[in-house]
Amino acid sequence: MIAIVDYGVGNLFSLKSSLSMIGAEAMVTGSAEDLRAAKKIILPGVGAFEDAANKLRATGLDAIVTEQAQAGKPLLGICLGMQMLFERSFEYGEHRGLGLLRGDVVDMRGRIPESLKVPHIGWNALRFRQPDHPLFRYIKEGDCVYFVHSFYAANCEEATLATAEYGAELTAAVGSKNVLGCQFHPEKSGRVGLNILRAFCEL
Amino acid sequence: MITKRIIPCLDVKDGRVVKGVNFLGLNDVSDPVKLAQYYSESGADELVFYDITASAEGRSLFTDILTRVAETIFIPLTVGGGINTLSDFDRVLKCGADKVSVNSGAIRHPALIGEAAKRYGDQCVVLSVDAKRVDGKFRVFAKGGREDTGLDALEWIRRGVESGAGEIVLNSIDTDGVKQGFDLEMLSAVCELVSVPVIASGGAGGIQDFVTLFREIPKVDAGLAASIFHFGEVSIPDLKQALFEAGITVRR
């Protein structure tokens, strides 16, 4: 069973459907018991960092997710859920993340040419930093995935698994042992996205 | 780099796709779920669903269809048609839509754009504009192009983006249905004006029109069409191949 953490942020419909499409049993849950019983955990997220981080803390699930990740359970953060795995975010101020990965979340404005539109929305190609990572088992370099974001993870060289070129190398996928994350939306990235989720489910 | 998007648009009424479709190898061509799946598998980058249903019964049928499409298709989905209130936003987003397109509803109640952007984020709000030349200026039309609103299209779009519209679909009534190519002049004016993605609509007659669009206006993000895809006049894999050969970045 894969637990999709429900802490009142975002629409989890597509994520749940995409998991059932690949034959994975998944539940959307906000219960600590379920997260502890699950084989794997997915931390989704959309919207603003501060609001999402506050909601996660208010439910007390931040502690459970951290405890389970530290115990070695595979954890996949998606989009804002990935950003929350890091130590800090500078989205409208400075906010504390879960600190499961080393690095910061920063604004792409000022780091990419002004001629490029922000948010970075659309299909962009993956460039692998760690081509042999199990998350990429069923996909290849150059495959396109779907992004929607204005902030991205920086100062996280060690954990960077893949990037996407957008006037700068934007962090696209991260991982350190059992803690993984993707900035893009695998549940909206067609066959490539489903193959990434399948690889995660098989970890 | 971000790829240029190709977007088929499906008009849905009473649970069926309107406008005849003429595919080979598809038995039920007016089943929106099958058609969506077909487009997704042939490499469409996104789908737009327009609800052109009038009755409440039709609307709930559309909601069911949307849910079934969203369960089957894992690419971004935009939904438009009859979006007048935040609860309309809520209704289609809960069915799995990623973006919601507003047109007449925003003309009647311009504050809708800002309210929706605040609640769901700019990236969720698409402003769809039907524009036509009147006395040498671009004017916004309502009711499927039948009613001149008197609004200046460029001014309306600028205000829309300021209020939080995260994307513009620009449908030129002048080129729509003519199949002689997109309205490059109008698109270019809008692309110079705003910094959010602009989707070109109206006028595509063949593959070359998309090549010309992306070559002539590098700032345009996507090309949208309906009948040329539905009637099989243009297949998405052929279109992507031609764009790739023309040096345009596409997802293949």
PDB file of C-alpha atoms in Angstrom, chain B:
ATOM      1  CA  MET B   1      14.036  24.181 -23.039  1.00  0.00           C
ATOM      2  CA  ILE B   2      10.262  24.162 -22.821  1.00  0.00           C
ATOM      3  CA  THR B   3       8.700  22.468 -25.823  1.00  0.00           C
ATOM      4  CA  LYS B   4       6.024  24.033 -28.012  1.00  0.00           C
ATOM      5  CA  ARG B   5       2.655  22.469 -27.211  1.00  0.00           C
ATOM      6  CA  ILE B   6       0.088  20.965 -29.555  1.00  0.00           C
ATOM      7  CA  ILE B   7      -3.413  21.009 -28.113  1.00  0.00           C
ATOM      8  CA  PRO B   8      -6.503  19.333 -29.578  1.00  0.00           C
ATOM      9  CA  CYS B   9      -9.761  20.834 -28.432  1.00  0.00           C
ATOM     10  CA  LEU B  10     -12.917  18.782 -27.888  1.00  0.00           C
ATOM     11  CA  ASP B  11     -16.387  20.291 -27.745  1.00  0.00           C
ATOM     12  CA  VAL B  12     -18.587  18.127 -25.597  1.00  0.00           C
ATOM     13  CA  LYS B  13     -22.376  18.236 -25.527  1.00  0.00           C
ATOM     14  CA  ASP B  14     -24.622  15.815 -23.666  1.00  0.00           C
ATOM     15  CA  GLY B  15     -21.682  13.533 -23.054  1.00  0.00           C
ATOM     16  CA  ARG B  16     -20.608  13.279 -26.700  1.00  0.00           C
ATOM     17  CA  VAL B  17     -17.981  15.037 -28.793  1.00  0.00           C
ATOM     18  CA  VAL B  18     -19.666  17.457 -31.164  1.00  0.00           C
ATOM     19  CA  LYS B  19     -18.444  17.949 -34.746  1.00  0.00           C
ATOM     20  CA  GLY B  20     -18.150  14.857 -36.844  1.00  0.00           C
ATOM     21  CA  VAL B  21     -15.006  12.907 -36.467  1.00  0.00           C
ATOM     22  CA  ASN B  22     -13.531  10.766 -39.130  1.00  0.00           C
ATOM     23  CA  PHE B  23     -10.862   8.555 -37.687  1.00  0.00           C
ATOM     24  CA  LEU B  24      -9.687   5.273 -38.948  1.00  0.00           C
ATOM     25  CA  GLY B  25      -9.518   2.532 -36.380  1.00  0.00           C
ATOM     26  CA  LEU B  26     -11.785   4.152 -33.839  1.00  0.00           C
ATOM     27  CA  ASN B  27     -15.218   2.652 -33.505  1.00  0.00           C
ATOM     28  CA  ASP B  28     -16.970   5.191 -31.383  1.00  0.00           C
ATOM     29  CA  VAL B  29     -15.509   8.466 -32.508  1.00  0.00           C
ATOM     30  CA  SER B  30     -17.790  10.636 -30.475  1.00  0.00           C
ATOM     31  CA  ASP B  31     -16.926   9.063 -27.126  1.00  0.00           C
ATOM     32  CA  PRO B  32     -14.865  11.787 -25.394  1.00  0.00           C
ATOM     33  CA  VAL B  33     -12.959   9.256 -23.289  1.00  0.00           C
ATOM     34  CA  LYS B  34     -11.838   7.231 -26.298  1.00  0.00           C
ATOM     35  CA  LEU B  35     -10.970  10.327 -28.263  1.00  0.00           C
ATOM     36  CA  ALA B  36      -8.987  11.787 -25.374  1.00  0.00           C
ATOM     37  CA  GLN B  37      -7.106   8.528 -25.043  1.00  0.00           C
ATOM     38  CA  TYR B  38      -6.411   8.476 -28.766  1.00  0.00           C
ATOM     39  CA  TYR B  39      -4.986  12.005 -28.677  1.00  0.00           C
ATOM     40  CA  SER B  40      -2.974  11.337 -25.557  1.00  0.00           C
ATOM     41  CA  GLU B  41      -1.415   8.248 -27.122  1.00  0.00           C
ATOM     42  CA  SER B  42      -0.620  10.087 -30.348  1.00  0.00           C
ATOM     43  CA  GLY B  43       1.408  12.677 -28.471  1.00  0.00           C
ATOM     44  CA  ALA B  44      -0.946  15.582 -27.724  1.00  0.00           C
ATOM     45  CA  ASP B  45       0.697  17.738 -25.048  1.00  0.00           C
ATOM     46  CA  GLU B  46      -2.513  18.824 -23.426  1.00  0.00           C
ATOM     47  CA  LEU B  47      -6.250  18.558 -24.000  1.00  0.00           C
ATOM     48  CA  VAL B  48      -8.947  21.185 -23.851  1.00  0.00           C
ATOM     49  CA  PHE B  49     -12.526  20.203 -23.117  1.00  0.00           C
ATOM     50  CA  TYR B  50     -15.295  22.672 -23.795  1.00  0.00           C
ATOM     51  CA  ASP B  51     -18.630  22.094 -22.201  1.00  0.00           C
ATOM     52  CA  ILE B  52     -21.222  23.404 -24.638  1.00  0.00           C
ATOM     53  CA  THR B  53     -24.132  21.929 -22.721  1.00  0.00           C
ATOM     54  CA  ALA B  54     -27.005  24.176 -21.779  1.00  0.00           C
ATOM     55  CA  SER B  55     -29.052  22.074 -19.345  1.00  0.00           C
ATOM     56  CA  ALA B  56     -28.196  21.137 -15.790  1.00  0.00           C
ATOM     57  CA  GLU B  57     -28.549  17.494 -16.738  1.00  0.00           C
ATOM     58  CA  GLY B  58     -26.035  17.954 -19.550  1.00  0.00           C
ATOM     59  CA  ARG B  59     -23.701  19.661 -17.138  1.00  0.00           C
ATOM     60  CA  SER B  60     -23.645  16.753 -14.719  1.00  0.00           C
ATOM     61  CA  LEU B  61     -23.087  14.392 -17.641  1.00  0.00           C
ATOM     62  CA  PHE B  62     -20.107  16.541 -18.630  1.00  0.00           C
ATOM     63  CA  THR B  63     -18.762  16.311 -15.085  1.00  0.00           C
ATOM     64  CA  ASP B  64     -18.969  12.504 -15.236  1.00  0.00           C
ATOM     65  CA  ILE B  65     -17.188  12.434 -18.578  1.00  0.00           C
ATOM     66  CA  LEU B  66     -14.483  14.730 -17.284  1.00  0.00           C
ATOM     67  CA  THR B  67     -13.857  12.459 -14.313  1.00  0.00           C
ATOM     68  CA  ARG B  68     -13.570   9.457 -16.615  1.00  0.00           C
ATOM     69  CA  VAL B  69     -11.160  11.298 -18.906  1.00  0.00           C
ATOM     70  CA  ALA B  70      -9.024  12.441 -15.981  1.00  0.00           C
ATOM     71  CA  GLU B  71      -8.844   8.860 -14.710  1.00  0.00           C
ATOM     72  CA  THR B  72      -7.532   7.673 -18.069  1.00  0.00           C
ATOM     73  CA  ILE B  73      -5.350  10.479 -19.405  1.00  0.00           C
ATOM     74  CA  PHE B  74      -2.234  11.652 -17.601  1.00  0.00           C
ATOM     75  CA  ILE B  75      -1.511  14.889 -19.427  1.00  0.00           C
ATOM     76  CA  PRO B  76      -2.722  18.356 -18.459  1.00  0.00           C
ATOM     77  CA  LEU B  77      -6.433  18.978 -18.958  1.00  0.00           C
ATOM     78  CA  THR B  78      -8.034  22.367 -19.422  1.00  0.00           C
ATOM     79  CA  VAL B  79     -11.759  22.768 -19.099  1.00  0.00           C
ATOM     80  CA  GLY B  80     -13.878  25.637 -20.375  1.00  0.00           C
ATOM     81  CA  GLY B  81     -17.459  26.461 -21.201  1.00  0.00           C
ATOM     82  CA  GLY B  82     -20.033  27.776 -18.755  1.00  0.00           C
ATOM     83  CA  ILE B  83     -17.503  28.848 -16.144  1.00  0.00           C
ATOM     84  CA  ASN B  84     -19.136  31.759 -14.361  1.00  0.00           C
ATOM     85  CA  THR B  85     -18.384  31.352 -10.682  1.00  0.00           C
ATOM     86  CA  LEU B  86     -15.796  30.006  -8.269  1.00  0.00           C
ATOM     87  CA  SER B  87     -18.027  27.015  -7.659  1.00  0.00           C
ATOM     88  CA  ASP B  88     -17.789  26.211 -11.384  1.00  0.00           C
ATOM     89  CA  PHE B  89     -14.006  26.240 -10.943  1.00  0.00           C
ATOM     90  CA  ASP B  90     -14.335  23.991  -7.959  1.00  0.00           C
ATOM     91  CA  ARG B  91     -16.642  21.562  -9.734  1.00  0.00           C
ATOM     92  CA  VAL B  92     -14.309  20.912 -12.684  1.00  0.00           C
ATOM     93  CA  LEU B  93     -11.088  20.937 -10.655  1.00  0.00           C
ATOM     94  CA  LYS B  94     -12.505  18.242  -8.377  1.00  0.00           C
ATOM     95  CA  CYS B  95     -13.065  16.085 -11.472  1.00  0.00           C
ATOM     96  CA  GLY B  96      -9.377  16.234 -12.296  1.00  0.00           C
ATOM     97  CA  ALA B  97      -9.040  19.354 -14.479  1.00  0.00           C
ATOM     98  CA  ASP B  98      -5.711  21.167 -14.114  1.00  0.00           C
ATOM     99  CA  LYS B  99      -6.679  24.488 -15.612  1.00  0.00           C
ATOM    100  CA  VAL B 100      -9.945  26.280 -16.094  1.00  0.00           C
ATOM    101  CA  SER B 101     -10.658  28.529 -19.003  1.00  0.00           C
ATOM    102  CA  VAL B 102     -12.921  31.558 -18.640  1.00  0.00           C
ATOM    103  CA  ASN B 103     -14.426  33.639 -21.422  1.00  0.00           C
ATOM    104  CA  SER B 104     -17.966  35.087 -21.257  1.00  0.00           C
ATOM    105  CA  GLY B 105     -18.086  34.564 -17.498  1.00  0.00           C
ATOM    106  CA  ALA B 106     -15.091  36.887 -17.089  1.00  0.00           C
ATOM    107  CA  ILE B 107     -16.577  39.476 -19.453  1.00  0.00           C
ATOM    108  CA  ARG B 108     -19.755  39.591 -17.354  1.00  0.00           C
ATOM    109  CA  HIS B 109     -17.872  39.491 -14.072  1.00  0.00           C
ATOM    110  CA  PRO B 110     -14.206  40.522 -14.524  1.00  0.00           C
ATOM    111  CA  ALA B 111     -13.422  40.024 -10.820  1.00  0.00           C
ATOM    112  CA  LEU B 112     -13.770  36.268 -11.386  1.00  0.00           C
ATOM    113  CA  ILE B 113     -10.227  36.129 -12.806  1.00  0.00           C
ATOM    114  CA  GLY B 114      -8.630  37.609  -9.707  1.00  0.00           C
ATOM    115  CA  GLU B 115     -10.786  35.637  -7.289  1.00  0.00           C
ATOM    116  CA  ALA B 116      -9.967  32.358  -9.010  1.00  0.00           C
ATOM    117  CA  ALA B 117      -6.257  33.172  -9.279  1.00  0.00           C
ATOM    118  CA  LYS B 118      -6.131  33.934  -5.584  1.00  0.00           C
ATOM    119  CA  ARG B 119      -7.808  30.680  -4.633  1.00  0.00           C
ATOM    120  CA  TYR B 120      -6.297  28.256  -7.152  1.00  0.00           C
ATOM    121  CA  GLY B 121      -3.140  30.017  -8.347  1.00  0.00           C
ATOM    122  CA  ASP B 122      -2.442  31.946 -11.560  1.00  0.00           C
ATOM    123  CA  GLN B 123      -1.346  28.811 -13.394  1.00  0.00           C
ATOM    124  CA  CYS B 124      -4.880  27.477 -13.064  1.00  0.00           C
ATOM    125  CA  VAL B 125      -6.676  30.392 -14.695  1.00  0.00           C
ATOM    126  CA  VAL B 126      -6.771  30.556 -18.485  1.00  0.00           C
ATOM    127  CA  LEU B 127      -8.327  33.585 -20.147  1.00  0.00           C
ATOM    128  CA  SER B 128      -9.865  32.639 -23.458  1.00  0.00           C
ATOM    129  CA  VAL B 129     -10.541  35.541 -25.803  1.00  0.00           C
ATOM    130  CA  ASP B 130     -12.472  35.595 -29.074  1.00  0.00           C
ATOM    131  CA  ALA B 131     -11.214  38.620 -30.971  1.00  0.00           C
ATOM    132  CA  LYS B 132     -12.007  40.227 -34.294  1.00  0.00           C
ATOM    133  CA  ARG B 133     -10.886  43.310 -36.175  1.00  0.00           C
ATOM    134  CA  VAL B 134     -13.295  46.239 -36.027  1.00  0.00           C
ATOM    135  CA  ASP B 135     -12.200  49.586 -37.525  1.00  0.00           C
ATOM    136  CA  GLY B 136      -8.591  48.474 -37.556  1.00  0.00           C
ATOM    137  CA  LYS B 137      -8.576  47.451 -33.884  1.00  0.00           C
ATOM    138  CA  PHE B 138      -8.897  44.086 -32.185  1.00  0.00           C
ATOM    139  CA  ARG B 139     -12.206  43.820 -30.397  1.00  0.00           C
ATOM    140  CA  VAL B 140     -13.476  41.205 -27.896  1.00  0.00           C
ATOM    141  CA  PHE B 141     -16.560  39.306 -28.995  1.00  0.00           C
ATOM    142  CA  ALA B 142     -18.887  37.258 -26.832  1.00  0.00           C
ATOM    143  CA  LYS B 143     -21.468  34.531 -27.407  1.00  0.00           C
ATOM    144  CA  GLY B 144     -19.294  32.492 -29.739  1.00  0.00           C
ATOM    145  CA  GLY B 145     -18.332  35.514 -31.799  1.00  0.00           C
ATOM    146  CA  ARG B 146     -21.846  36.876 -32.348  1.00  0.00           C
ATOM    147  CA  GLU B 147     -21.775  39.847 -30.014  1.00  0.00           C
ATOM    148  CA  ASP B 148     -19.375  42.785 -30.075  1.00  0.00           C
ATOM    149  CA  THR B 149     -18.618  43.662 -26.440  1.00  0.00           C
ATOM    150  CA  GLY B 150     -16.956  46.938 -27.390  1.00  0.00           C
ATOM    151  CA  LEU B 151     -13.922  45.919 -25.323  1.00  0.00           C
ATOM    152  CA  ASP B 152     -10.489  46.477 -26.842  1.00  0.00           C
ATOM    153  CA  ALA B 153      -8.892  43.025 -26.979  1.00  0.00           C
ATOM    154  CA  LEU B 154      -5.361  44.120 -26.090  1.00  0.00           C
ATOM    155  CA  GLU B 155      -6.598  46.178 -23.154  1.00  0.00           C
ATOM    156  CA  TRP B 156      -8.834  43.321 -21.970  1.00  0.00           C
ATOM    157  CA  ILE B 157      -5.960  40.826 -22.144  1.00  0.00           C
ATOM    158  CA  ARG B 158      -3.562  43.174 -20.358  1.00  0.00           C
ATOM    159  CA  ARG B 159      -6.077  43.651 -17.550  1.00  0.00           C
ATOM    160  CA  GLY B 160      -6.763  39.913 -17.401  1.00  0.00           C
ATOM    161  CA  VAL B 161      -3.096  39.076 -16.935  1.00  0.00           C
ATOM    162  CA  GLU B 162      -2.745  41.826 -14.341  1.00  0.00           C
ATOM    163  CA  SER B 163      -5.646  40.298 -12.417  1.00  0.00           C
ATOM    164  CA  GLY B 164      -4.003  36.870 -12.433  1.00  0.00           C
ATOM    165  CA  ALA B 165      -4.746  35.022 -15.671  1.00  0.00           C
ATOM    166  CA  GLY B 166      -1.807  32.652 -16.091  1.00  0.00           C
ATOM    167  CA  GLU B 167      -2.339  31.845 -19.739  1.00  0.00           C
ATOM    168  CA  ILE B 168      -4.123  33.336 -22.754  1.00  0.00           C
ATOM    169  CA  VAL B 169      -5.970  31.433 -25.454  1.00  0.00           C
ATOM    170  CA  LEU B 170      -6.332  33.829 -28.352  1.00  0.00           C
ATOM    171  CA  ASN B 171      -8.927  32.792 -30.869  1.00  0.00           C
ATOM    172  CA  SER B 172      -9.048  34.991 -33.931  1.00  0.00           C
ATOM    173  CA  ILE B 173     -12.563  35.097 -35.354  1.00  0.00           C
ATOM    174  CA  ASP B 174     -11.112  36.576 -38.548  1.00  0.00           C
ATOM    175  CA  THR B 175      -9.067  33.464 -39.312  1.00  0.00           C
ATOM    176  CA  ASP B 176     -11.223  30.847 -37.559  1.00  0.00           C
ATOM    177  CA  GLY B 177     -12.651  28.273 -39.935  1.00  0.00           C
ATOM    178  CA  VAL B 178     -10.849  29.780 -42.949  1.00  0.00           C
ATOM    179  CA  LYS B 179      -7.977  27.261 -42.727  1.00  0.00           C
ATOM    180  CA  GLN B 180      -5.467  29.722 -44.182  1.00  0.00           C
ATOM    181  CA  GLY B 181      -3.208  29.845 -41.161  1.00  0.00           C
ATOM    182  CA  PHE B 182      -3.172  31.414 -37.703  1.00  0.00           C
ATOM    183  CA  ASP B 183      -3.661  35.158 -37.229  1.00  0.00           C
ATOM    184  CA  LEU B 184       0.008  36.058 -36.939  1.00  0.00           C
ATOM    185  CA  GLU B 185      -0.589  39.781 -36.675  1.00  0.00           C
ATOM    186  CA  MET B 186      -3.023  39.485 -33.784  1.00  0.00           C
ATOM    187  CA  LEU B 187      -0.930  36.830 -32.008  1.00  0.00           C
ATOM    188  CA  SER B 188       2.189  38.881 -32.352  1.00  0.00           C
ATOM    189  CA  ALA B 189       0.489  41.912 -30.786  1.00  0.00           C
ATOM    190  CA  VAL B 190      -0.616  39.826 -27.793  1.00  0.00           C
ATOM    191  CA  CYS B 191       2.771  38.093 -27.384  1.00  0.00           C
ATOM    192  CA  GLU B 192       4.483  41.492 -27.226  1.00  0.00           C
ATOM    193  CA  LEU B 193       2.001  42.638 -24.609  1.00  0.00           C
ATOM    194  CA  VAL B 194       2.038  39.882 -21.980  1.00  0.00           C
ATOM    195  CA  SER B 195       4.606  37.629 -20.360  1.00  0.00           C
ATOM    196  CA  VAL B 196       2.323  34.644 -19.699  1.00  0.00           C
ATOM    197  CA  PRO B 197       1.990  31.745 -22.177  1.00  0.00           C
ATOM    198  CA  VAL B 198      -0.093  32.500 -25.275  1.00  0.00           C
ATOM    199  CA  ILE B 199      -1.966  29.745 -27.093  1.00  0.00           C
ATOM    200  CA  ALA B 200      -2.825  30.345 -30.732  1.00  0.00           C
ATOM    201  CA  SER B 201      -6.255  29.289 -31.907  1.00  0.00           C
ATOM    202  CA  GLY B 202      -8.215  29.683 -35.109  1.00  0.00           C
ATOM    203  CA  GLY B 203      -7.104  29.190 -38.667  1.00  0.00           C
ATOM    204  CA  ALA B 204      -4.908  26.107 -38.758  1.00  0.00           C
ATOM    205  CA  GLY B 205      -5.476  24.303 -42.053  1.00  0.00           C
ATOM    206  CA  GLY B 206      -2.452  22.054 -42.175  1.00  0.00           C
ATOM    207  CA  ILE B 207       0.960  21.176 -40.789  1.00  0.00           C
ATOM    208  CA  GLN B 208       2.675  24.105 -42.473  1.00  0.00           C
ATOM    209  CA  ASP B 209       0.498  26.571 -40.567  1.00  0.00           C
ATOM    210  CA  PHE B 210       1.950  25.341 -37.261  1.00  0.00           C
ATOM    211  CA  VAL B 211       5.503  25.515 -38.617  1.00  0.00           C
ATOM    212  CA  THR B 212       4.868  29.098 -39.755  1.00  0.00           C
ATOM    213  CA  LEU B 213       3.271  29.994 -36.416  1.00  0.00           C
ATOM    214  CA  PHE B 214       6.220  28.881 -34.282  1.00  0.00           C
ATOM    215  CA  ARG B 215       8.816  30.211 -36.752  1.00  0.00           C
ATOM    216  CA  GLU B 216       7.263  33.640 -37.165  1.00  0.00           C
ATOM    217  CA  ILE B 217       6.303  34.136 -33.525  1.00  0.00           C
ATOM    218  CA  PRO B 218       8.884  32.415 -31.325  1.00  0.00           C
ATOM    219  CA  LYS B 219       7.102  33.754 -28.233  1.00  0.00           C
ATOM    220  CA  VAL B 220       3.922  31.791 -28.901  1.00  0.00           C
ATOM    221  CA  ASP B 221       3.741  28.716 -26.661  1.00  0.00           C
ATOM    222  CA  ALA B 222       1.145  26.451 -28.179  1.00  0.00           C
ATOM    223  CA  GLY B 223      -1.123  25.830 -31.125  1.00  0.00           C
ATOM    224  CA  LEU B 224      -4.700  24.708 -30.577  1.00  0.00           C
ATOM    225  CA  ALA B 225      -7.039  23.211 -33.155  1.00  0.00           C
ATOM    226  CA  ALA B 226     -10.122  21.038 -33.346  1.00  0.00           C
ATOM    227  CA  SER B 227     -11.493  19.940 -36.698  1.00  0.00           C
ATOM    228  CA  ILE B 228      -8.207  19.324 -38.515  1.00  0.00           C
ATOM    229  CA  PHE B 229      -7.316  16.821 -35.800  1.00  0.00           C
ATOM    230  CA  HIS B 230     -10.826  15.357 -35.537  1.00  0.00           C
ATOM    231  CA  PHE B 231     -11.129  14.852 -39.284  1.00  0.00           C
ATOM    232  CA  GLY B 232      -7.704  13.259 -39.458  1.00  0.00           C
ATOM    233  CA  GLU B 233      -6.416  15.979 -41.800  1.00  0.00           C
ATOM    234  CA  VAL B 234      -3.437  16.438 -39.513  1.00  0.00           C
ATOM    235  CA  SER B 235      -2.070  13.638 -37.356  1.00  0.00           C
ATOM    236  CA  ILE B 236      -0.203  14.710 -34.254  1.00  0.00           C
ATOM    237  CA  PRO B 237       2.835  12.420 -34.824  1.00  0.00           C
ATOM    238  CA  ASP B 238       3.245  13.816 -38.382  1.00  0.00           C
ATOM    239  CA  LEU B 239       2.868  17.343 -37.079  1.00  0.00           C
ATOM    240  CA  LYS B 240       5.458  16.796 -34.336  1.00  0.00           C
ATOM    241  CA  GLN B 241       7.857  15.261 -36.848  1.00  0.00           C
ATOM    242  CA  ALA B 242       7.506  18.229 -39.210  1.00  0.00           C
ATOM    243  CA  LEU B 243       8.044  20.703 -36.367  1.00  0.00           C
ATOM    244  CA  PHE B 244      11.098  18.786 -35.207  1.00  0.00           C
ATOM    245  CA  GLU B 245      12.546  18.824 -38.736  1.00  0.00           C
ATOM    246  CA  ALA B 246      11.923  22.573 -38.885  1.00  0.00           C
ATOM    247  CA  GLY B 247      14.097  22.981 -35.794  1.00  0.00           C
ATOM    248  CA  ILE B 248      11.235  23.646 -33.381  1.00  0.00           C
ATOM    249  CA  THR B 249      11.514  22.043 -29.941  1.00  0.00           C
ATOM    250  CA  VAL B 250       8.687  19.587 -29.402  1.00  0.00           C
ATOM    251  CA  ARG B 251       7.989  16.621 -27.148  1.00  0.00           C
ATOM    252  CA  ARG B 252       8.161  13.403 -29.138  1.00  0.00           C
TER     253      ARG B 252
END
